[in-house]
Amino acid sequence: MNRRDALTAHLEFFQELGAEGFSREPAWRFRGERLAHPASPSEPTNVDSEASSTNDETTPTTLDQIREALGDCTRCKLHQGRTTLVFGVGHPDADLMFVGEAPGRDEDRQGEPFVGRAGQLLTKIIESVGLTRDQVYIANVIKCRPPQNRNPELDEVQTCEPFLFQQLDVIRPRVVVALGAFAVRTLLRSEQSISRLRGQVFDYRGAKLVPTFHPAFLLRSPDRKRDVWEDMKKVRALLSS
Ligand code: URA
C-alpha cells in the first residue's frame, strides 16, 4: 500500500469510528512509532493445543461436525436462559479469526455473533483491515448468552472452550484477534491485563494471536480506538507477510 492509500485508509477508519478530527501536533503524528511496539517486547508465548478435546470420541474435521456435536447443548446452566446457541459465522477457511466473549441480547435472538452495537463497530474494524465479515470467521468463547450479560463463570468456560479450540483447529487461521480481556485470558491462559498484553503478538496454535480491546469497551472508551487501529495495522502486516 502506498503512503496516500495508507493515509486515506487511516482517516476513513477514524471517520467511521466517529473521530471528530485530527491534530497536527507532532506528538500525534509520531505516536505510532513510539507506541506501536513495546520497547522490549516480552517473549512470545507458545500455547499448545492443550485442553482441546471434548468427551466426544473423534476429532472433528469440519465446522459442521463441531456444530453437530454441540447439538441442542445442555452441558452447562447457560442453556436454561438462551434463545439460540450462537456457534460462529464466516468463512470456514478464513485467514483471520476474531474471538469475543459471549453472545449478548441481539446475538441470542439472531443466532449470530457480534450483530449488536459492538458488532457494528467490529464490522468497521474488520473493514479497516481490508476485509468483510464474510471473509473472516467470528466466534465467541461462550456460545450461549449469560443472564443479564454477566461475566461467564469458570465452569461455563471450561465446558464451552473445547468447542472454540476445535473451531480454531478446523479453520486454522493465520491470525487470531482476541477481543477483550476475557478472550485473551481464555486463549493465552494469562492473568495479565489486556492493556499490558495488547501491542504484542503471540504464537498460538500455529497462528499469530493479536490481543486488542473489545468493541463494547471501545463504545465506552472511544479514546482507545487508536490503539485498535495500531493493532489492526499489525494484523494487516501479518496477513500480507
Ligand atoms: N460481545 C461478544 O463478546 N460477543 C458477541 O457476540 C457480542 C458481544
Coordinates of N, CA and C and ligand atoms in Angstrom, one line a residue:
M1 N 0.9 -1.2 0.0 CA 0.0 0.0 0.0 C 0.9 1.3 0.0
N2 N 0.6 2.2 -0.9 CA 1.4 3.4 -0.9 C 1.0 4.4 0.2
R3 N 1.8 5.4 0.5 CA 1.5 6.3 1.6 C 0.1 7.0 1.5
R4 N -0.2 7.3 0.3 CA -1.5 8.0 0.1 C -2.7 7.1 0.5
D5 N -2.6 5.9 0.0 CA -3.7 4.9 0.3 C -3.7 4.6 1.8
A6 N -2.5 4.5 2.4 CA -2.4 4.2 3.8 C -3.1 5.4 4.6
L7 N -2.8 6.6 4.2 CA -3.4 7.8 4.9 C -4.9 7.8 4.7
T8 N -5.3 7.5 3.5 CA -6.8 7.5 3.2 C -7.5 6.5 4.1
A9 N -6.9 5.3 4.2 CA -7.5 4.2 5.0 C -7.5 4.6 6.4
H10 N -6.4 5.2 6.9 CA -6.3 5.6 8.3 C -7.4 6.6 8.6
L11 N -7.6 7.6 7.8 CA -8.6 8.7 8.0 C -10.0 8.1 7.9
E12 N -10.2 7.2 6.9 CA -11.6 6.7 6.8 C -11.9 5.8 8.0
F13 N -10.9 5.2 8.6 CA -11.2 4.3 9.7 C -11.7 5.2 10.9
F14 N -10.9 6.3 11.1 CA -11.3 7.2 12.2 C -12.7 7.8 12.0
Q15 N -12.9 8.2 10.7 CA -14.2 8.8 10.4 C -15.3 7.8 10.7
E16 N -15.2 6.6 10.3 CA -16.2 5.6 10.5 C -16.4 5.3 12.0
L17 N -15.3 5.4 12.7 CA -15.3 5.1 14.1 C -15.8 6.3 15.0
G18 N -16.1 7.4 14.3 CA -16.7 8.5 15.0 C -15.7 9.5 15.5
A19 N -14.4 9.5 15.0 CA -13.4 10.5 15.4 C -13.9 11.9 14.9
E20 N -13.7 12.9 15.7 CA -14.2 14.2 15.3 C -13.2 15.1 14.6
G21 N -12.0 14.7 14.5 CA -11.0 15.5 13.8 C -9.6 14.9 14.1
F22 N -8.6 15.6 13.6 CA -7.3 15.1 14.0 C -6.4 16.3 14.3
S23 N -5.3 16.0 15.0 CA -4.4 17.0 15.4 C -3.2 17.1 14.5
R24 N -2.7 18.3 14.4 CA -1.4 18.5 13.6 C -0.2 18.5 14.5
E25 N -0.5 18.2 15.8 CA 0.6 18.1 16.8 C 1.6 17.0 16.3
P26 N 2.9 17.4 16.4 CA 3.9 16.3 16.0 C 3.8 15.1 16.9
A27 N 3.4 15.3 18.1 CA 3.3 14.1 19.0 C 2.3 13.1 18.5
W28 N 1.2 13.7 18.0 CA 0.1 12.8 17.5 C 0.6 12.1 16.2
R29 N 1.4 12.8 15.4 CA 1.8 12.2 14.1 C 2.8 11.1 14.4
F30 N 3.6 11.2 15.4 CA 4.7 10.2 15.6 C 4.3 9.2 16.6
R31 N 3.0 9.3 17.0 CA 2.5 8.4 18.0 C 2.7 6.9 17.7
G32 N 2.4 6.5 16.4 CA 2.5 5.2 16.0 C 3.9 4.6 16.2
E33 N 5.0 5.4 15.9 CA 6.3 4.9 16.0 C 6.7 4.7 17.5
R34 N 6.2 5.6 18.3 CA 6.5 5.5 19.8 C 5.8 4.3 20.4
L35 N 4.5 4.1 20.0 CA 3.7 3.2 20.8 C 3.4 1.9 20.1
A36 N 3.7 1.8 18.8 CA 3.3 0.6 18.1 C 3.8 -0.7 18.8
H37 N 5.1 -0.7 19.2 CA 5.6 -1.9 19.9 C 6.2 -1.5 21.2
P38 N 6.0 -2.4 22.2 CA 6.7 -2.1 23.5 C 8.2 -2.0 23.3
A39 N 8.8 -1.2 24.1 CA 10.3 -1.0 24.0 C 11.0 -2.4 24.0
S40 N 10.6 -3.2 24.9 CA 11.2 -4.5 24.9 C 10.1 -5.6 25.0
P41 N 9.7 -6.0 23.8 CA 8.6 -6.9 23.8 C 8.8 -8.2 24.6
S42 N 7.8 -8.6 25.3 CA 8.1 -9.8 26.1 C 8.1 -11.0 25.2
E43 N 8.6 -12.1 25.7 CA 8.8 -13.3 24.9 C 7.4 -13.8 24.4
P44 N 7.3 -14.1 23.1 CA 6.1 -14.7 22.6 C 5.8 -16.0 23.4
T45 N 4.5 -16.1 23.6 CA 4.1 -17.3 24.4 C 3.7 -18.4 23.4
N46 N 4.1 -19.6 23.5 CA 3.7 -20.7 22.7 C 2.7 -21.4 23.5
V47 N 1.5 -21.4 23.0 CA 0.4 -22.2 23.7 C 0.0 -23.3 22.8
D48 N 0.2 -24.5 23.3 CA -0.1 -25.7 22.5 C -1.5 -26.0 22.6
S49 N -1.8 -27.1 21.9 CA -3.3 -27.5 21.8 C -3.7 -28.2 23.0
E50 N -3.4 -27.7 24.2 CA -3.9 -28.4 25.3 C -5.4 -28.2 25.5
A51 N -6.0 -29.0 26.3 CA -7.4 -28.8 26.7 C -8.3 -28.7 25.5
S52 N -7.9 -29.3 24.4 CA -8.7 -29.1 23.2 C -9.7 -30.3 22.9
S53 N -9.7 -31.3 23.8 CA -10.6 -32.4 23.5 C -11.8 -32.3 24.3
T54 N -12.9 -32.7 23.7 CA -14.1 -32.9 24.4 C -14.3 -34.3 24.8
N55 N -15.4 -34.7 25.3 CA -15.6 -36.2 25.6 C -15.9 -36.9 24.3
D56 N -16.2 -36.1 23.3 CA -16.6 -36.8 22.0 C -15.3 -37.5 21.5
E57 N -15.6 -38.7 20.9 CA -14.5 -39.6 20.7 C -13.6 -39.2 19.5
T58 N -14.2 -38.7 18.4 CA -13.4 -38.4 17.2 C -13.1 -36.9 17.2
T59 N -12.0 -36.6 16.6 CA -11.6 -35.2 16.4 C -12.3 -34.7 15.1
P60 N -13.1 -33.6 15.3 CA -13.8 -33.1 14.1 C -12.9 -32.5 13.0
T61 N -13.3 -32.7 11.8 CA -12.5 -32.1 10.7 C -13.3 -31.0 10.0
T62 N -14.6 -30.8 10.3 CA -15.3 -29.7 9.7 C -16.1 -28.9 10.8
L63 N -16.5 -27.7 10.5 CA -17.3 -26.9 11.4 C -18.6 -27.6 11.6
D64 N -19.2 -28.2 10.6 CA -20.5 -28.8 10.7 C -20.4 -29.9 11.7
Q65 N -19.3 -30.7 11.7 CA -19.2 -31.8 12.7 C -19.2 -31.2 14.2
I66 N -18.5 -30.1 14.3 CA -18.4 -29.5 15.7 C -19.8 -29.0 16.1
R67 N -20.5 -28.4 15.1 CA -21.9 -27.9 15.4 C -22.8 -29.0 15.8
E68 N -22.6 -30.1 15.0 CA -23.5 -31.3 15.3 C -23.2 -31.9 16.6
A69 N -21.9 -31.9 17.0 CA -21.5 -32.5 18.3 C -22.1 -31.6 19.5
L70 N -22.2 -30.3 19.2 CA -22.7 -29.4 20.2 C -24.2 -29.7 20.4
G71 N -24.9 -29.9 19.3 CA -26.3 -30.2 19.3 C -27.1 -29.2 20.0
D72 N -28.2 -29.6 20.7 CA -29.0 -28.7 21.4 C -28.4 -28.7 22.9
C73 N -27.3 -28.1 23.0 CA -26.4 -28.3 24.2 C -27.1 -27.9 25.5
T74 N -26.9 -28.9 26.4 CA -27.4 -28.6 27.8 C -26.2 -28.9 28.8
R75 N -25.0 -28.8 28.3 CA -23.8 -29.2 29.1 C -23.6 -28.2 30.3
C76 N -24.1 -27.0 30.2 CA -23.9 -26.1 31.4 C -25.3 -25.3 31.6
K77 N -25.3 -24.6 32.7 CA -26.6 -23.9 33.1 C -27.0 -22.8 32.1
L78 N -26.1 -22.4 31.3 CA -26.5 -21.2 30.4 C -27.6 -21.6 29.4
H79 N -27.7 -22.9 29.2 CA -28.7 -23.3 28.2 C -30.1 -23.0 28.6
Q80 N -30.3 -22.8 30.0 CA -31.6 -22.5 30.5 C -32.2 -21.2 30.1
G81 N -31.3 -20.2 29.9 CA -31.8 -18.9 29.6 C -31.6 -18.5 28.1
R82 N -31.0 -19.3 27.3 CA -30.7 -18.9 25.9 C -31.9 -19.0 25.0
T83 N -32.0 -18.2 24.0 CA -32.9 -18.3 22.9 C -32.3 -19.2 21.8
T84 N -31.1 -18.8 21.4 CA -30.3 -19.5 20.4 C -28.9 -19.8 20.8
L85 N -28.4 -20.9 20.4 CA -26.9 -21.1 20.6 C -26.2 -20.4 19.5
V86 N -25.2 -19.6 19.8 CA -24.5 -18.8 18.8 C -23.2 -19.5 18.5
F87 N -23.1 -20.2 17.4 CA -22.0 -21.0 17.1 C -20.8 -20.2 16.6
G88 N -21.0 -19.4 15.5 CA -20.0 -18.7 14.9 C -20.4 -18.5 13.5
V89 N -19.7 -17.5 12.8 CA -20.1 -17.2 11.4 C -18.9 -16.8 10.6
G90 N -19.0 -17.0 9.3 CA -17.9 -16.5 8.5 C -17.4 -17.6 7.6
H91 N -16.2 -17.4 7.1 CA -15.5 -18.2 6.1 C -14.9 -19.4 6.8
P92 N -15.2 -20.7 6.4 CA -14.6 -21.8 7.1 C -13.1 -21.9 6.9
D93 N -12.5 -21.3 5.9 CA -11.1 -21.3 5.7 C -10.4 -19.9 5.9
A94 N -11.0 -19.2 6.8 CA -10.6 -17.8 6.9 C -9.1 -17.7 7.4
D95 N -8.4 -16.7 6.9 CA -7.0 -16.5 7.4 C -7.1 -15.7 8.7
L96 N -8.2 -15.0 8.9 CA -8.3 -14.1 10.1 C -9.5 -14.5 10.9
M97 N -9.3 -14.8 12.2 CA -10.5 -15.1 13.0 C -10.5 -14.2 14.2
F98 N -11.7 -13.8 14.6 CA -12.0 -12.9 15.7 C -12.7 -13.7 16.8
V99 N -12.2 -13.6 18.0 CA -12.8 -14.3 19.2 C -13.3 -13.3 20.2
G100 N -14.6 -13.4 20.5 CA -15.1 -12.5 21.5 C -15.5 -13.3 22.8
E101 N -16.3 -12.7 23.6 CA -16.6 -13.3 24.9 C -17.8 -14.2 24.9
A102 N -19.0 -13.7 24.7 CA -20.2 -14.4 24.8 C -21.3 -13.6 24.1
P103 N -22.4 -14.3 23.6 CA -23.4 -13.5 22.9 C -24.1 -12.6 23.9
G104 N -24.6 -11.5 23.4 CA -25.4 -10.6 24.1 C -26.9 -10.8 23.7
R105 N -27.7 -9.8 24.0 CA -29.2 -10.0 23.7 C -29.4 -10.1 22.2
D106 N -28.8 -9.2 21.4 CA -29.1 -9.3 19.9 C -28.6 -10.6 19.3
E107 N -27.4 -11.0 19.8 CA -26.8 -12.2 19.2 C -27.7 -13.5 19.6
D108 N -28.2 -13.4 20.9 CA -29.0 -14.5 21.4 C -30.3 -14.6 20.5
R109 N -30.8 -13.5 20.1 CA -32.0 -13.5 19.3 C -31.8 -13.9 17.9
Q110 N -30.7 -13.5 17.3 CA -30.4 -13.7 15.9 C -29.6 -14.9 15.6
G111 N -28.9 -15.4 16.6 CA -28.1 -16.6 16.4 C -26.8 -16.4 15.7
E112 N -26.3 -15.1 15.7 CA -25.1 -14.8 15.0 C -24.2 -13.9 16.0
P113 N -22.9 -14.1 16.0 CA -22.1 -13.3 16.9 C -21.9 -11.9 16.4
F114 N -21.8 -11.0 17.3 CA -21.5 -9.6 17.0 C -22.4 -8.9 16.0
V115 N -23.7 -8.9 16.3 CA -24.7 -8.2 15.4 C -25.3 -7.0 16.1
G116 N -25.0 -6.7 17.4 CA -25.5 -5.6 18.1 C -24.6 -4.4 17.8
R117 N -24.6 -3.4 18.7 CA -23.8 -2.2 18.6 C -22.3 -2.5 18.5
A118 N -21.9 -3.3 19.4 CA -20.5 -3.7 19.4 C -20.1 -4.4 18.1
G119 N -21.1 -5.2 17.6 CA -20.9 -5.9 16.4 C -20.7 -5.0 15.2
Q120 N -21.5 -3.9 15.2 CA -21.4 -2.9 14.1 C -20.0 -2.3 14.1
L121 N -19.5 -2.0 15.3 CA -18.1 -1.5 15.4 C -17.1 -2.5 14.9
L122 N -17.3 -3.8 15.3 CA -16.4 -4.8 14.9 C -16.4 -4.9 13.3
T123 N -17.6 -4.8 12.7 CA -17.6 -4.8 11.3 C -16.7 -3.8 10.7
K124 N -16.7 -2.6 11.3 CA -15.8 -1.5 10.8 C -14.4 -1.8 11.0
I125 N -14.1 -2.4 12.1 CA -12.7 -2.8 12.4 C -12.2 -3.8 11.4
I126 N -13.1 -4.8 11.1 CA -12.8 -5.8 10.0 C -12.5 -5.1 8.7
E127 N -13.4 -4.2 8.4 CA -13.2 -3.4 7.1 C -11.9 -2.6 7.1
S128 N -11.5 -2.2 8.2 CA -10.2 -1.4 8.3 C -9.0 -2.3 7.9
V129 N -9.2 -3.6 8.0 CA -8.1 -4.5 7.6 C -8.2 -4.8 6.1
G130 N -9.3 -4.3 5.5 CA -9.5 -4.5 4.1 C -10.3 -5.8 3.8
L131 N -11.0 -6.2 4.8 CA -11.8 -7.5 4.6 C -13.2 -7.2 5.0
T132 N -14.1 -8.2 4.6 CA -15.5 -8.2 5.0 C -15.8 -9.2 6.0
R133 N -17.0 -9.2 6.6 CA -17.3 -10.2 7.6 C -17.4 -11.6 7.0
D134 N -17.7 -11.7 5.7 CA -17.8 -13.0 5.0 C -16.4 -13.6 4.8
Q135 N -15.4 -12.8 4.8 CA -14.0 -13.3 4.6 C -13.3 -13.7 5.8
V136 N -13.8 -13.3 7.0 CA -13.2 -13.7 8.2 C -14.1 -14.7 9.0
Y137 N -13.7 -15.2 10.1 CA -14.5 -16.0 10.9 C -14.7 -15.3 12.3
I138 N -15.9 -15.3 12.8 CA -16.1 -14.7 14.1 C -16.8 -15.7 15.1
A139 N -16.2 -15.8 16.2 CA -16.8 -16.8 17.2 C -16.6 -16.2 18.6
N140 N -17.3 -16.8 19.6 CA -17.1 -16.4 21.0 C -16.5 -17.6 21.8
V141 N -16.0 -17.3 22.9 CA -15.5 -18.4 23.8 C -16.8 -19.1 24.3
I142 N -17.8 -18.4 24.7 CA -19.0 -19.0 25.2 C -20.1 -18.9 24.2
K143 N -20.9 -19.9 24.0 CA -21.8 -20.0 22.9 C -23.3 -19.6 23.3
C144 N -23.5 -19.5 24.6 CA -24.9 -19.1 25.0 C -24.8 -17.8 25.8
R145 N -25.8 -17.0 25.7 CA -25.8 -15.7 26.5 C -25.9 -15.9 28.0
P146 N -25.0 -15.4 28.7 CA -25.1 -15.4 30.2 C -26.3 -14.4 30.6
P147 N -27.0 -14.8 31.6 CA -28.2 -13.9 32.1 C -27.7 -12.5 32.3
Q148 N -28.4 -11.6 31.9 CA -28.1 -10.1 32.0 C -26.7 -9.8 31.6
N149 N -26.2 -10.6 30.7 CA -24.8 -10.4 30.2 C -23.7 -10.4 31.3
R150 N -24.0 -11.1 32.3 CA -23.0 -11.2 33.4 C -21.7 -11.9 32.8
N151 N -20.6 -11.8 33.6 CA -19.4 -12.5 33.2 C -19.6 -14.0 33.2
P152 N -19.1 -14.7 32.2 CA -19.2 -16.1 32.2 C -18.4 -16.7 33.4
E153 N -18.9 -17.8 34.0 CA -18.3 -18.4 35.2 C -17.4 -19.5 34.7
L154 N -16.5 -19.9 35.7 CA -15.4 -20.8 35.3 C -15.9 -22.1 34.7
D155 N -17.0 -22.7 35.4 CA -17.5 -24.0 34.9 C -18.0 -23.8 33.4
E156 N -18.6 -22.6 33.2 CA -19.2 -22.4 31.8 C -18.1 -22.3 30.8
V157 N -17.0 -21.6 31.2 CA -15.8 -21.5 30.3 C -15.2 -22.9 30.0
Q158 N -15.0 -23.6 31.1 CA -14.4 -24.9 30.9 C -15.2 -25.9 30.1
T159 N -16.6 -25.7 30.2 CA -17.4 -26.6 29.4 C -17.5 -26.2 27.9
C160 N -17.4 -24.9 27.7 CA -17.6 -24.4 26.3 C -16.3 -24.3 25.5
E161 N -15.2 -24.0 26.2 CA -14.0 -23.6 25.4 C -13.5 -24.7 24.5
P162 N -13.7 -26.0 24.8 CA -13.1 -27.0 23.9 C -13.7 -26.9 22.5
F163 N -15.0 -26.4 22.4 CA -15.6 -26.2 21.1 C -14.9 -25.1 20.3
L164 N -14.5 -24.0 21.0 CA -13.8 -22.9 20.4 C -12.4 -23.4 19.9
F165 N -11.8 -24.2 20.7 CA -10.5 -24.8 20.3 C -10.6 -25.6 19.1
Q166 N -11.7 -26.4 19.0 CA -11.9 -27.2 17.8 C -12.2 -26.3 16.6
Q167 N -12.9 -25.3 16.8 CA -13.2 -24.3 15.7 C -11.8 -23.8 15.2
L168 N -11.0 -23.4 16.1 CA -9.7 -22.9 15.7 C -8.9 -23.9 15.0
D169 N -8.9 -25.2 15.4 CA -8.1 -26.2 14.8 C -8.6 -26.6 13.4
V170 N -9.9 -26.5 13.2 CA -10.5 -26.8 11.9 C -10.3 -25.6 10.9
I171 N -10.5 -24.4 11.4 CA -10.3 -23.2 10.5 C -8.9 -23.0 10.2
R172 N -8.0 -23.2 11.2 CA -6.6 -22.9 11.1 C -6.3 -21.5 10.5
P173 N -6.8 -20.5 11.2 CA -6.5 -19.1 10.7 C -5.0 -18.8 10.8
R174 N -4.5 -17.9 10.0 CA -3.1 -17.4 10.2 C -3.0 -16.4 11.3
V175 N -4.1 -15.6 11.5 CA -4.1 -14.6 12.6 C -5.4 -14.7 13.4
V176 N -5.2 -14.7 14.7 CA -6.4 -14.7 15.6 C -6.4 -13.4 16.3
V177 N -7.5 -12.7 16.3 CA -7.6 -11.4 17.1 C -8.5 -11.8 18.3
A178 N -7.9 -11.7 19.5 CA -8.7 -11.9 20.7 C -9.2 -10.6 21.2
L179 N -10.6 -10.5 21.3 CA -11.2 -9.3 21.6 C -11.5 -9.2 23.1
G180 N -10.7 -8.4 23.8 CA -11.0 -8.1 25.2 C -10.3 -9.1 26.1
A181 N -10.4 -8.7 27.4 CA -9.6 -9.4 28.4 C -10.1 -10.9 28.6
F182 N -11.4 -11.1 28.4 CA -11.9 -12.4 28.7 C -11.4 -13.4 27.6
A183 N -11.5 -13.0 26.3 CA -11.0 -13.9 25.3 C -9.5 -14.1 25.4
V184 N -8.8 -13.0 25.7 CA -7.3 -13.1 25.8 C -6.9 -14.1 26.9
R185 N -7.6 -13.9 28.0 CA -7.3 -14.8 29.2 C -7.6 -16.3 28.9
T186 N -8.7 -16.5 28.2 CA -9.1 -17.9 27.9 C -8.0 -18.5 26.9
L187 N -7.7 -17.7 25.9 CA -6.8 -18.3 24.9 C -5.4 -18.4 25.4
L188 N -4.8 -17.3 26.0 CA -3.4 -17.3 26.4 C -3.2 -17.9 27.8
R189 N -4.3 -18.2 28.5 CA -4.1 -18.6 29.9 C -3.3 -17.6 30.7
S190 N -3.5 -16.3 30.4 CA -2.7 -15.3 31.1 C -3.6 -14.4 32.0
E191 N -3.1 -14.0 33.1 CA -3.8 -13.2 34.1 C -3.5 -11.7 33.8
Q192 N -2.6 -11.4 32.9 CA -2.2 -10.0 32.7 C -3.3 -9.3 32.1
S193 N -3.3 -8.0 32.3 CA -4.4 -7.1 31.8 C -4.3 -7.0 30.3
I194 N -5.4 -6.7 29.7 CA -5.5 -6.5 28.2 C -4.6 -5.3 27.9
S195 N -4.5 -4.3 28.7 CA -3.7 -3.1 28.4 C -2.2 -3.5 28.3
R196 N -1.8 -4.5 29.1 CA -0.4 -4.9 29.1 C -0.2 -5.9 27.9
L197 N -1.2 -6.7 27.6 CA -1.0 -7.7 26.5 C -1.1 -7.1 25.1
R198 N -1.9 -6.1 24.9 CA -2.1 -5.6 23.6 C -0.8 -4.9 23.2
G199 N -0.6 -4.8 21.9 CA 0.7 -4.3 21.4 C 1.7 -5.4 21.2
Q200 N 1.4 -6.6 21.6 CA 2.3 -7.7 21.4 C 1.6 -8.7 20.5
V201 N 2.5 -9.6 19.9 CA 1.9 -10.7 19.1 C 2.4 -12.0 19.7
F202 N 1.5 -12.9 19.8 CA 1.8 -14.2 20.4 C 1.7 -15.4 19.4
D203 N 2.5 -16.4 19.6 CA 2.3 -17.6 18.9 C 1.2 -18.4 19.5
Y204 N 0.2 -18.9 18.8 CA -0.9 -19.6 19.4 C -1.5 -20.6 18.4
R205 N -1.4 -21.9 18.7 CA -1.9 -23.0 17.9 C -1.6 -22.8 16.5
G206 N -0.4 -22.5 16.1 CA 0.1 -22.4 14.8 C -0.3 -21.1 14.1
A207 N -1.0 -20.2 14.9 CA -1.3 -18.9 14.3 C -0.6 -17.8 15.1
K208 N -0.7 -16.5 14.6 CA -0.3 -15.4 15.4 C -1.5 -14.8 16.1
L209 N -1.4 -14.6 17.4 CA -2.5 -14.0 18.1 C -2.3 -12.6 18.5
V210 N -3.2 -11.7 18.1 CA -3.1 -10.3 18.4 C -4.2 -9.9 19.4
P211 N -3.9 -9.6 20.6 CA -4.9 -9.2 21.6 C -5.3 -7.7 21.3
T212 N -6.5 -7.4 21.4 CA -6.9 -6.0 21.3 C -8.2 -5.7 22.2
F213 N -8.6 -4.5 22.3 CA -9.7 -4.1 23.1 C -11.0 -4.7 22.5
H214 N -11.9 -5.0 23.4 CA -13.3 -5.4 22.9 C -14.0 -4.2 22.4
P215 N -14.8 -4.4 21.2 CA -15.5 -3.3 20.7 C -16.5 -2.7 21.7
A216 N -17.1 -3.5 22.6 CA -18.0 -2.9 23.6 C -17.3 -2.0 24.5
F217 N -16.0 -2.3 24.8 CA -15.2 -1.4 25.6 C -14.9 -0.1 24.8
L218 N -14.7 -0.2 23.5 CA -14.4 1.0 22.7 C -15.6 1.9 22.7
L219 N -16.8 1.3 22.7 CA -18.0 2.2 22.8 C -18.0 3.0 24.0
R220 N -17.5 2.5 25.1 CA -17.4 3.3 26.4 C -16.2 4.1 26.4
S221 N -15.1 3.7 25.8 CA -13.9 4.4 25.9 C -13.3 4.7 24.4
P222 N -14.0 5.6 23.7 CA -13.6 5.8 22.3 C -12.2 6.3 22.1
D223 N -11.6 6.8 23.2 CA -10.2 7.3 23.0 C -9.2 6.1 22.8
R224 N -9.7 4.9 23.1 CA -8.8 3.7 22.9 C -8.9 3.2 21.5
K225 N -9.7 3.8 20.6 CA -9.8 3.3 19.2 C -8.5 3.3 18.5
R226 N -7.7 4.3 18.8 CA -6.4 4.5 18.1 C -5.5 3.3 18.4
D227 N -5.6 2.7 19.6 CA -4.8 1.5 19.9 C -5.3 0.4 19.0
V228 N -6.6 0.3 18.8 CA -7.1 -0.8 18.0 C -6.6 -0.6 16.5
W229 N -6.6 0.6 16.1 CA -6.1 0.9 14.8 C -4.6 0.4 14.7
E230 N -3.8 0.7 15.7 CA -2.4 0.2 15.7 C -2.4 -1.4 15.6
D231 N -3.3 -2.0 16.4 CA -3.3 -3.4 16.4 C -3.8 -4.0 15.0
M232 N -4.7 -3.3 14.3 CA -5.2 -3.8 13.0 C -4.1 -3.5 11.9
K233 N -3.3 -2.5 12.1 CA -2.1 -2.4 11.2 C -1.2 -3.6 11.3
K234 N -1.0 -4.0 12.5 CA -0.2 -5.2 12.8 C -0.8 -6.5 12.1
V235 N -2.2 -6.6 12.2 CA -2.9 -7.7 11.6 C -2.7 -7.7 10.1
R236 N -2.9 -6.5 9.5 CA -2.7 -6.4 8.1 C -1.3 -6.9 7.7
A237 N -0.3 -6.4 8.4 CA 1.1 -6.8 8.1 C 1.3 -8.3 8.2
L238 N 0.7 -8.9 9.3 CA 0.9 -10.3 9.5 C 0.2 -11.1 8.3
L239 N -1.0 -10.6 7.9 CA -1.7 -11.3 6.8 C -1.0 -11.2 5.5
S240 N -0.2 -10.1 5.3 CA 0.4 -9.9 4.0 C 1.9 -10.4 4.0
S241 N 2.3 -10.9 5.2 CA 3.7 -11.4 5.3 C 3.8 -12.8 4.8
Ligands
URA1 N1 -19.9 -9.4 22.7 C1 -19.2 -10.5 22.5 O1 -18.2 -10.8 23.1 N2 -19.7 -11.4 21.6 C2 -20.8 -11.1 20.8 O2 -21.1 -12.0 20.0 C3 -21.5 -9.9 21.1 C4 -21.0 -9.1 22.0

